PDB file of C-alpha atoms and ligand atoms in Angstrom:
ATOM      1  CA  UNK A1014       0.000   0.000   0.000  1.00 91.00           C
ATOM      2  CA  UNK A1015       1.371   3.459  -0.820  1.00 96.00           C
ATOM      3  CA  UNK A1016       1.324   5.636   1.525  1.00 97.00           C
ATOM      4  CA  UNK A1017       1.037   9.938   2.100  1.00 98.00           C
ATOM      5  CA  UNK A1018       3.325  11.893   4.676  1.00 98.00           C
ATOM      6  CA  UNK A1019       2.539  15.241   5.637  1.00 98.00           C
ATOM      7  CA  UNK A1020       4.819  17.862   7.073  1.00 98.00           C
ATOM      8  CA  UNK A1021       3.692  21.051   8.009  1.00 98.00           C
ATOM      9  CA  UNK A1022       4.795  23.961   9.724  1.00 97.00           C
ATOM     10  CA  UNK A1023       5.447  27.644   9.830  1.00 97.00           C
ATOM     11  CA  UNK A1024       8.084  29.776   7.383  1.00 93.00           C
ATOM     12  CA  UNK A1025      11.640  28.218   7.927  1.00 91.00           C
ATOM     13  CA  UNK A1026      10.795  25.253  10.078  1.00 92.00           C
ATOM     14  CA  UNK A1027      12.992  23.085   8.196  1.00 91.00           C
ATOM     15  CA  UNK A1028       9.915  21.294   6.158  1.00 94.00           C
ATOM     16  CA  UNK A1029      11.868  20.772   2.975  1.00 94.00           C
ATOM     17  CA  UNK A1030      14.978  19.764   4.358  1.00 92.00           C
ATOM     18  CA  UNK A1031      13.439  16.797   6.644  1.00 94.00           C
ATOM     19  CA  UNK A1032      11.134  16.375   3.469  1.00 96.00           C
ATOM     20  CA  UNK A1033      13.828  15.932   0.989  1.00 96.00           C
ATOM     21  CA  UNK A1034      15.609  13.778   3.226  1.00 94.00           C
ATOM     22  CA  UNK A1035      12.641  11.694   4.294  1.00 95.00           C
ATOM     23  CA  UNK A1036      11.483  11.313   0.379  1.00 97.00           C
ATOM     24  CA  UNK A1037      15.699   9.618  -0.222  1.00 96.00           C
ATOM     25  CA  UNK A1038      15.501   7.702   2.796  1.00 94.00           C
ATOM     26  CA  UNK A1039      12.041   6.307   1.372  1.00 96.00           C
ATOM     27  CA  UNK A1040      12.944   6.421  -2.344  1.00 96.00           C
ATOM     28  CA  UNK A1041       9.796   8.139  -3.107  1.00 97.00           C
ATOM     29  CA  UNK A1042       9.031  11.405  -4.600  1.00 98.00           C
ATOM     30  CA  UNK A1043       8.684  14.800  -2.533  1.00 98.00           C
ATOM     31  CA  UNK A1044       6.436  18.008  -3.039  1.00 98.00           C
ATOM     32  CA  UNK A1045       6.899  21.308  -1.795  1.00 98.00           C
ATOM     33  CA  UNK A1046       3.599  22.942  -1.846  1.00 98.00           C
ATOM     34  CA  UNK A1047       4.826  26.102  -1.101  1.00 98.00           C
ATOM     35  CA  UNK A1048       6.319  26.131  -4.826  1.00 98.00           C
ATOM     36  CA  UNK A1049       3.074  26.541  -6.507  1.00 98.00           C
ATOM     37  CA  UNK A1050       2.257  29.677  -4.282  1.00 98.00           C
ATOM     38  CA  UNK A1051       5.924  31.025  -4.701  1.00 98.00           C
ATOM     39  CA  UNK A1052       5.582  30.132  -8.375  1.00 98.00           C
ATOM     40  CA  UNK A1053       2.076  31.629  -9.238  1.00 98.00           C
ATOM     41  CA  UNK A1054       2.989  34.764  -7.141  1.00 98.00           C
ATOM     42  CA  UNK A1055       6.549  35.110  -9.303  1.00 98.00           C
ATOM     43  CA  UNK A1056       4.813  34.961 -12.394  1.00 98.00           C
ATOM     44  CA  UNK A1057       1.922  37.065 -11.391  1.00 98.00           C
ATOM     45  CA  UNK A1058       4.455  39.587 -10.210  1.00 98.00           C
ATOM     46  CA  UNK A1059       6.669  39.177 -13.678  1.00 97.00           C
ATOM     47  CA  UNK A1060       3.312  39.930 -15.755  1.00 97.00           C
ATOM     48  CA  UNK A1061       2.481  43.142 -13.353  1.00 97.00           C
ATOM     49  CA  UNK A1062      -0.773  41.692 -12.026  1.00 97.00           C
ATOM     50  CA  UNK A1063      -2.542  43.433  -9.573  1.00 96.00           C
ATOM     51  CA  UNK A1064      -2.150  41.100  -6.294  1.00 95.00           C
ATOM     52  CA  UNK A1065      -6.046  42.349  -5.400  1.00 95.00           C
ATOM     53  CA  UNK A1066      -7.469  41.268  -8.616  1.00 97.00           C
ATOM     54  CA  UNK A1067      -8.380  37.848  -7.729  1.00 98.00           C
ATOM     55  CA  UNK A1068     -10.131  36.598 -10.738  1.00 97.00           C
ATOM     56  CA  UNK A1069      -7.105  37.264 -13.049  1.00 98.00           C
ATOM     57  CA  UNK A1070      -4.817  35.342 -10.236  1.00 98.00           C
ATOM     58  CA  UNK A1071      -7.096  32.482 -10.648  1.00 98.00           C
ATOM     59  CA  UNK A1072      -7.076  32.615 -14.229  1.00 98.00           C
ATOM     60  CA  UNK A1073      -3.340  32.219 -14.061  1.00 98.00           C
ATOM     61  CA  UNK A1074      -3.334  29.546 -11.471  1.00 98.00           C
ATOM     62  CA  UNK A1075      -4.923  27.467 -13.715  1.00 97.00           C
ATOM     63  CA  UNK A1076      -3.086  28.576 -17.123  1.00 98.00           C
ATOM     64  CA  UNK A1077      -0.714  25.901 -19.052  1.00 97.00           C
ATOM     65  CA  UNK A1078       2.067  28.957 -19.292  1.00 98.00           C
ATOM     66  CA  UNK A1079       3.777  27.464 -16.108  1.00 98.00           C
ATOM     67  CA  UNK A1080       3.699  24.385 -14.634  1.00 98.00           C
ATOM     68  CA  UNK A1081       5.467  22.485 -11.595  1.00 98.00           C
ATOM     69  CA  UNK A1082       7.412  19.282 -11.346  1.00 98.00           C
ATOM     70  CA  UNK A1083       8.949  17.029  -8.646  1.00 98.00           C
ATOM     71  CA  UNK A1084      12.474  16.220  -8.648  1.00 97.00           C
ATOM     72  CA  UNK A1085      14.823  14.746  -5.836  1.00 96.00           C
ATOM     73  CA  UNK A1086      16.013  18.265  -4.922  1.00 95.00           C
ATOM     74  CA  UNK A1087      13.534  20.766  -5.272  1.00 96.00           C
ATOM     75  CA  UNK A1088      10.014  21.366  -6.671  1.00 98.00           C
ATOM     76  CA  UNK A1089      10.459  23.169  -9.788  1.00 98.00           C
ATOM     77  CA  UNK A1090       8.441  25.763 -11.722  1.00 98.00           C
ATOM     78  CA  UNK A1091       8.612  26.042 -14.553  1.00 98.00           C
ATOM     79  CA  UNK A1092       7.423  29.318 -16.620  1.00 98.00           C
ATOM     80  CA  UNK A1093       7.308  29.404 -20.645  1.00 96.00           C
ATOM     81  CA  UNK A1094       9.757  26.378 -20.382  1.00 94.00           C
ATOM     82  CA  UNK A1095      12.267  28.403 -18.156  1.00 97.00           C
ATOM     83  CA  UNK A1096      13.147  26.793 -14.721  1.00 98.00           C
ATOM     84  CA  UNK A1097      12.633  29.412 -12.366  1.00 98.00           C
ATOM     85  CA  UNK A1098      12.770  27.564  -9.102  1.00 97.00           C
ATOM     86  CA  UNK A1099      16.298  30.351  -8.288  1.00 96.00           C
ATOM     87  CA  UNK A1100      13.898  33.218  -8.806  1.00 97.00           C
ATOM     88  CA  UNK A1101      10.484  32.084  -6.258  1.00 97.00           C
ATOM     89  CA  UNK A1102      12.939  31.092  -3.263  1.00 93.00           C
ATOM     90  CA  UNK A1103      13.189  34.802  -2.699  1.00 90.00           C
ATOM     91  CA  UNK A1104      12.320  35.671   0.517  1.00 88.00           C
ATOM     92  CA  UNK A1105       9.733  38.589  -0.897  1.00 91.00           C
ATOM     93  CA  UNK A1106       8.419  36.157  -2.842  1.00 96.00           C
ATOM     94  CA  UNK A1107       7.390  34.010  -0.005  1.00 95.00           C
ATOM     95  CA  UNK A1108       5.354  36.929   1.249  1.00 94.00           C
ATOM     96  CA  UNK A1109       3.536  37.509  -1.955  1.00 97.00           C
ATOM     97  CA  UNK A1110       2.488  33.820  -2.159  1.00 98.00           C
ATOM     98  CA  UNK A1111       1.355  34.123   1.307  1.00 97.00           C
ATOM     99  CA  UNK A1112      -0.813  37.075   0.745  1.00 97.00           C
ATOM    100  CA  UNK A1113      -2.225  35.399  -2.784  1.00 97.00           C
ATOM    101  CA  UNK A1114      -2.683  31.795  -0.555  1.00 98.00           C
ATOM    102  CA  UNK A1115      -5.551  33.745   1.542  1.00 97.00           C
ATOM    103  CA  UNK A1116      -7.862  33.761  -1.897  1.00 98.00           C
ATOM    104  CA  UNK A1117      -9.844  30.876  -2.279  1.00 98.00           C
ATOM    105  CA  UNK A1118     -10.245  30.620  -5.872  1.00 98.00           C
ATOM    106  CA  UNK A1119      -6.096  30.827  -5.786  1.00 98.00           C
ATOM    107  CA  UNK A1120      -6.239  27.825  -3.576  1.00 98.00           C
ATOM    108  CA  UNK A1121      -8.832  25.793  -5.284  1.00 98.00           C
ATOM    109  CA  UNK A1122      -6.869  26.055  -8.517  1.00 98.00           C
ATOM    110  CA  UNK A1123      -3.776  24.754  -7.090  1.00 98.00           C
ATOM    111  CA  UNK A1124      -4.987  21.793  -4.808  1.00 98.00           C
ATOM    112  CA  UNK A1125      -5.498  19.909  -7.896  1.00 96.00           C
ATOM    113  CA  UNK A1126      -2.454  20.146  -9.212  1.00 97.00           C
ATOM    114  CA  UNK A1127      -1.078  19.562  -5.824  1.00 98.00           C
ATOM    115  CA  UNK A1128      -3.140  16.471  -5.388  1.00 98.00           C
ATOM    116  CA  UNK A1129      -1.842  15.094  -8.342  1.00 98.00           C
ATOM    117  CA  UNK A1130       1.694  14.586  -6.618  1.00 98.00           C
ATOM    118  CA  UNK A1131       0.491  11.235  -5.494  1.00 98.00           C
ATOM    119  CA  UNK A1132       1.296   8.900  -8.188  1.00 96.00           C
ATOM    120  CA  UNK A1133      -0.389   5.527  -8.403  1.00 95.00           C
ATOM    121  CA  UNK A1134       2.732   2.672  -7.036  1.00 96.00           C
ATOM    122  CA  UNK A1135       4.848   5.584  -5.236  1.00 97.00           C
ATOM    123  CA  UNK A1136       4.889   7.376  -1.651  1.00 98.00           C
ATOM    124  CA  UNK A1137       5.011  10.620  -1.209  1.00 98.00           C
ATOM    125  CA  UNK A1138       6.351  13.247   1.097  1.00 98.00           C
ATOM    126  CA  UNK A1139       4.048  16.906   0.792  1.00 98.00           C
ATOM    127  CA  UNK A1140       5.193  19.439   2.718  1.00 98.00           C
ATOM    128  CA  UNK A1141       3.463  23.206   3.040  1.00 98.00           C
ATOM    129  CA  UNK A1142       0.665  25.026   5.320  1.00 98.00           C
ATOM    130  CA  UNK A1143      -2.342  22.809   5.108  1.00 98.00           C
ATOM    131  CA  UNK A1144      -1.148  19.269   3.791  1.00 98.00           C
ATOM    132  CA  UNK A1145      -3.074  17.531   6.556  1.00 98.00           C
ATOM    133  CA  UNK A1146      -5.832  19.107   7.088  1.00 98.00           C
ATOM    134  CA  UNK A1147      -6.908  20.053   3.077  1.00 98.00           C
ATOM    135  CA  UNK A1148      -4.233  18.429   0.614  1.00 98.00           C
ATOM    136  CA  UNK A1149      -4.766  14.537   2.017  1.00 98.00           C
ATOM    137  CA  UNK A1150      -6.618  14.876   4.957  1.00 98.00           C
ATOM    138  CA  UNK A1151      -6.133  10.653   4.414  1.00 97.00           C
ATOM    139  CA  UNK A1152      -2.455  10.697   4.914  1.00 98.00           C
ATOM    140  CA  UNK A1153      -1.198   7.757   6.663  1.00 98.00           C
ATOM    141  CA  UNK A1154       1.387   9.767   9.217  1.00 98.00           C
ATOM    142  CA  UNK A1155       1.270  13.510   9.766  1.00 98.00           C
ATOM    143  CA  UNK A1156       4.034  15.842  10.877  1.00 97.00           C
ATOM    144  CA  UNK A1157       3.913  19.455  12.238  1.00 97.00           C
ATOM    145  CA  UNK A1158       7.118  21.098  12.702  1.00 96.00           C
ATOM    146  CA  UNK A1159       8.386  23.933  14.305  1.00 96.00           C
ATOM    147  CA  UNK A1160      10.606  25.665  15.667  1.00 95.00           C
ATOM    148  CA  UNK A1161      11.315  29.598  17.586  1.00 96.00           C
ATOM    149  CA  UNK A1162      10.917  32.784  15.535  1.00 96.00           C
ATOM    150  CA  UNK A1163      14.136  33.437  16.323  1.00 95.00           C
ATOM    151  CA  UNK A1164      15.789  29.908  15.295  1.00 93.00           C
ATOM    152  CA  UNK A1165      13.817  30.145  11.622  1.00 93.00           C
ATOM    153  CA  UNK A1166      15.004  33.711  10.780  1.00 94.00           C
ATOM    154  CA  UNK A1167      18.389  33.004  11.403  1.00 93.00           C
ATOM    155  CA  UNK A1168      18.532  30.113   9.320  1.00 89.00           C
ATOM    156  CA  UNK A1169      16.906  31.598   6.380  1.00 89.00           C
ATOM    157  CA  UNK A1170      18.821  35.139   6.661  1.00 91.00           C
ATOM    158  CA  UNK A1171      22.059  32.765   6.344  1.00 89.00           C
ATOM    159  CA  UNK A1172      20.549  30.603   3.708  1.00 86.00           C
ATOM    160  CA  UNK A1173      19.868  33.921   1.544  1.00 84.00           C
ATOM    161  CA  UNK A1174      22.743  35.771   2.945  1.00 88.00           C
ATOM    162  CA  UNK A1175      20.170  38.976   4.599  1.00 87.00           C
ATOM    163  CA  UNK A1176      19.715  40.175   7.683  1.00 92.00           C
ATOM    164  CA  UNK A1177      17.915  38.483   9.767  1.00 95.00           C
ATOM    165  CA  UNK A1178      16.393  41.544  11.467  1.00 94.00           C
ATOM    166  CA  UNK A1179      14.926  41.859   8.276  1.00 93.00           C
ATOM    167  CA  UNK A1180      13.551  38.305   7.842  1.00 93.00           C
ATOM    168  CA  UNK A1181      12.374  37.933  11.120  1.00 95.00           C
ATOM    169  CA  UNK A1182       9.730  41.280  10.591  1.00 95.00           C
ATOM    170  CA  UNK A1183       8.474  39.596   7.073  1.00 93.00           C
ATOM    171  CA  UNK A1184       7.974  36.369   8.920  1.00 94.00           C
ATOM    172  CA  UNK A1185       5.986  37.200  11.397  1.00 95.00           C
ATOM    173  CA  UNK A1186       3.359  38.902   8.584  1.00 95.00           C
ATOM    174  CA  UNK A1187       3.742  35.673   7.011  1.00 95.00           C
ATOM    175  CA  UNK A1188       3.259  33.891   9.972  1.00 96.00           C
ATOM    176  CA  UNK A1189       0.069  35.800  10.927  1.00 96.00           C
ATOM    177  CA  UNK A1190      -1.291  36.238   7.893  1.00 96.00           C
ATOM    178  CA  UNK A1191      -0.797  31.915   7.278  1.00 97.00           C
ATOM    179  CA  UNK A1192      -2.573  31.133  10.525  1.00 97.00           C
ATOM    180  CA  UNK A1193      -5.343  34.114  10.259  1.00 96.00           C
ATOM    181  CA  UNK A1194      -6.797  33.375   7.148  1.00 96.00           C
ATOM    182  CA  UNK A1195     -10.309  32.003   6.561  1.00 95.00           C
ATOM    183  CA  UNK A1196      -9.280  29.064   4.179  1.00 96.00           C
ATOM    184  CA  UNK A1197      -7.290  26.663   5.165  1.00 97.00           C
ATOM    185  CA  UNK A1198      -5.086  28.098   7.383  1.00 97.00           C
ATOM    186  CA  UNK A1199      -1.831  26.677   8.608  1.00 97.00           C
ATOM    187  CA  UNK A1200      -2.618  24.624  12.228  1.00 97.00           C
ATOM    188  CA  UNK A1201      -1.896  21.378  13.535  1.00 98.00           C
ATOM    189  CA  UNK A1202      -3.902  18.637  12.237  1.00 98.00           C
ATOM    190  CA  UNK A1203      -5.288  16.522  13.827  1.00 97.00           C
ATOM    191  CA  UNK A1204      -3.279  13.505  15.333  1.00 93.00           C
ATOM    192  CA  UNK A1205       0.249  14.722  13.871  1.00 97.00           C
ATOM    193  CA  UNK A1206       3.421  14.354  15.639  1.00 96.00           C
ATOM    194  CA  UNK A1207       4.660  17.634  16.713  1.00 96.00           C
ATOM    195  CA  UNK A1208       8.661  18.204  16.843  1.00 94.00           C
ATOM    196  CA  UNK A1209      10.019  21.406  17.798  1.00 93.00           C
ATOM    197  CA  UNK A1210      13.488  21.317  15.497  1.00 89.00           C
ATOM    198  CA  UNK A1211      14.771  24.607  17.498  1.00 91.00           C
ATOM    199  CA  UNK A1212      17.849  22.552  18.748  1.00 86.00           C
ATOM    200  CA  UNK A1213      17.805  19.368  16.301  1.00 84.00           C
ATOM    201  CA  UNK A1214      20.302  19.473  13.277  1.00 77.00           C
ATOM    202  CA  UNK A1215      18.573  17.498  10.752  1.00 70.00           C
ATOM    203  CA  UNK A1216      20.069  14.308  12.221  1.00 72.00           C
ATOM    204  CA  UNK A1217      18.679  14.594  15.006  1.00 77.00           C
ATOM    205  CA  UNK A1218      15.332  15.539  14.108  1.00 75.00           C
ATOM    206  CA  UNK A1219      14.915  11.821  12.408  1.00 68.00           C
ATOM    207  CA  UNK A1220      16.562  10.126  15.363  1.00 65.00           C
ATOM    208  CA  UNK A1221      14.098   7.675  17.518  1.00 47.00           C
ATOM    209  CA  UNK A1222      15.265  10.084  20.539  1.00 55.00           C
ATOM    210  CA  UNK A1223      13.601  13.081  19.427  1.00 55.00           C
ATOM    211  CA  UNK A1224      11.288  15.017  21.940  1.00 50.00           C
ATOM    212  CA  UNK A1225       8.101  14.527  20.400  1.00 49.00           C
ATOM    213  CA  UNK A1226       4.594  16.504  21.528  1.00 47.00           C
ATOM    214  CA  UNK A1227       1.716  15.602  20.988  1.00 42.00           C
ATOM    215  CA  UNK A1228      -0.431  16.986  18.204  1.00 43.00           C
TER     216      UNK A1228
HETATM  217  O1   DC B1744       6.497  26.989   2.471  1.00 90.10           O
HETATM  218  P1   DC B1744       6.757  28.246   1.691  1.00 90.10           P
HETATM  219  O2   DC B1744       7.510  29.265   2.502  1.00 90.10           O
HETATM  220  O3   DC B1744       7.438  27.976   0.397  1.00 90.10           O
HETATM  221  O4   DC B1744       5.307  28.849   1.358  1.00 90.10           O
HETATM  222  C1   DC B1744       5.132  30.138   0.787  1.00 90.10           C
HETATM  223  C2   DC B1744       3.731  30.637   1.090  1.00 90.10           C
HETATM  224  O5   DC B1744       2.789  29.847   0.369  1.00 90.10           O
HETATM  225  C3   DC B1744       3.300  30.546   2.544  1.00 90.10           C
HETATM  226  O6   DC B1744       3.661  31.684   3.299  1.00 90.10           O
HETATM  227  C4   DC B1744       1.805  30.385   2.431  1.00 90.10           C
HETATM  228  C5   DC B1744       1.593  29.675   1.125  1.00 90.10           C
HETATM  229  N1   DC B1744       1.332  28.247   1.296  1.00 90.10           N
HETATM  230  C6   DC B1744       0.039  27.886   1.607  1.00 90.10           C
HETATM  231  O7   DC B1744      -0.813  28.748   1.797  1.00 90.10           O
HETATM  232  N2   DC B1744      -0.308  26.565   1.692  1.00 90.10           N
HETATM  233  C7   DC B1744       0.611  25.617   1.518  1.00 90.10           C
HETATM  234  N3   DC B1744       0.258  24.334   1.612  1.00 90.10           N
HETATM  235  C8   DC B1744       1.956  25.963   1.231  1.00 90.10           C
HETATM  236  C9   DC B1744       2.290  27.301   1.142  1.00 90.10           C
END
């Protein structure tokens, strides 16, 4: 039986990196749901849409010009035929896919696509905001992970080389405006495993030892 695992979690709680690694360990694909927010909002933002007109972003969402794939590294998007996976991991970019994630015709348009991650014969690891409580509500195991505001800024200001005064400010928006919103907002679901990764490298985040809360 093939089987779903769901990570979720807050900006910079190390969901790809324990996803990527999970997905290798299992020899299964991964998915980074986050990617098809980052990527609509990059495109959206390279074609000058107005973030407020709604119906136009959902036009896009569902439009054949860009498209994402799974690969063992990273979940690519791909716009015109161009890989521009570089380009969405900006950390501006995350906070224009979080502020186009609150529309619900935005949303509805990419669960589909997101849904059809899970290929027939295969796992899969999907990790993002609302993986186990919209995506696949059916997944088999279900992770929430977290970790201090603090902790996540300063790893991404030293994965992107800014401040982390900086980061820190835009996360907590992001943070907010992820839990806040009427549609699916980012929360535990129900039953998952929560681990705080605030003092695990990745190692120790899979190791059998790890502190684990309960969900
Ligand atoms: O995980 P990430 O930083 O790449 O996600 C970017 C934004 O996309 C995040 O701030 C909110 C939105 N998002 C979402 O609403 N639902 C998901 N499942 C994944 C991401």
């Amino acid at each position: 039986m093939n089987i779903v695992i769901t990570i979720d979690g807050p900006a910079a709680s190390g969901k790809s990196t324990v996803s990527r690694e999970l997905a290798r360990r299992l020899g299964c694909p991964w998915v980074s749901t986050g990617a098809f927010y980052r990527g609509l909002a990059y495109i959206a933002l390279q074609m000058g849409l107005d973030f407020s007109d709604v119906d136009s972003l959902g036009r896009l969402a569902r439009s054949p010009i860009w498209s994402v794939e799974m690969t063992a590294e990273n979940t690519k998007v791909l716009f015109q035929g161009e890989d521009v996976s570089d380009k969405i991991a900006h950390d501006d970019v995350g906070s224009f896919a979080s502020r186009i994630s609150s529309y619900p015709v935005v949303r509805a348009a990419l669960l589909e696509g997101q849904r059809r991650c899970f290929k027939p014969g295969l796992h899969l690891v999907a990790e993002g905001r609302d993986c186990g409580t919209v995506v696949f509500p059916e997944a088999a195991v279900k992770i929430y992970l977290t970790a201090s505001s603090q902790n996540r800024a300063a790893r991404r200001a030293q994965e992107q080389g800014s401040s982390e005064e900086q980061i820190l400010k835009s996360q907590e928006v992001r943070d907010q405006q992820d839990s806040a919103r009427k549609v699916a907002p980012l929360q535990i679901p129900d039953q998952a495993l929560v681990v705080d990764t605030t003092n695990l490298s990745l190692d120790q985040a899979y190791s059998p030892g790890t502190q684990v809360c309960s969900g």
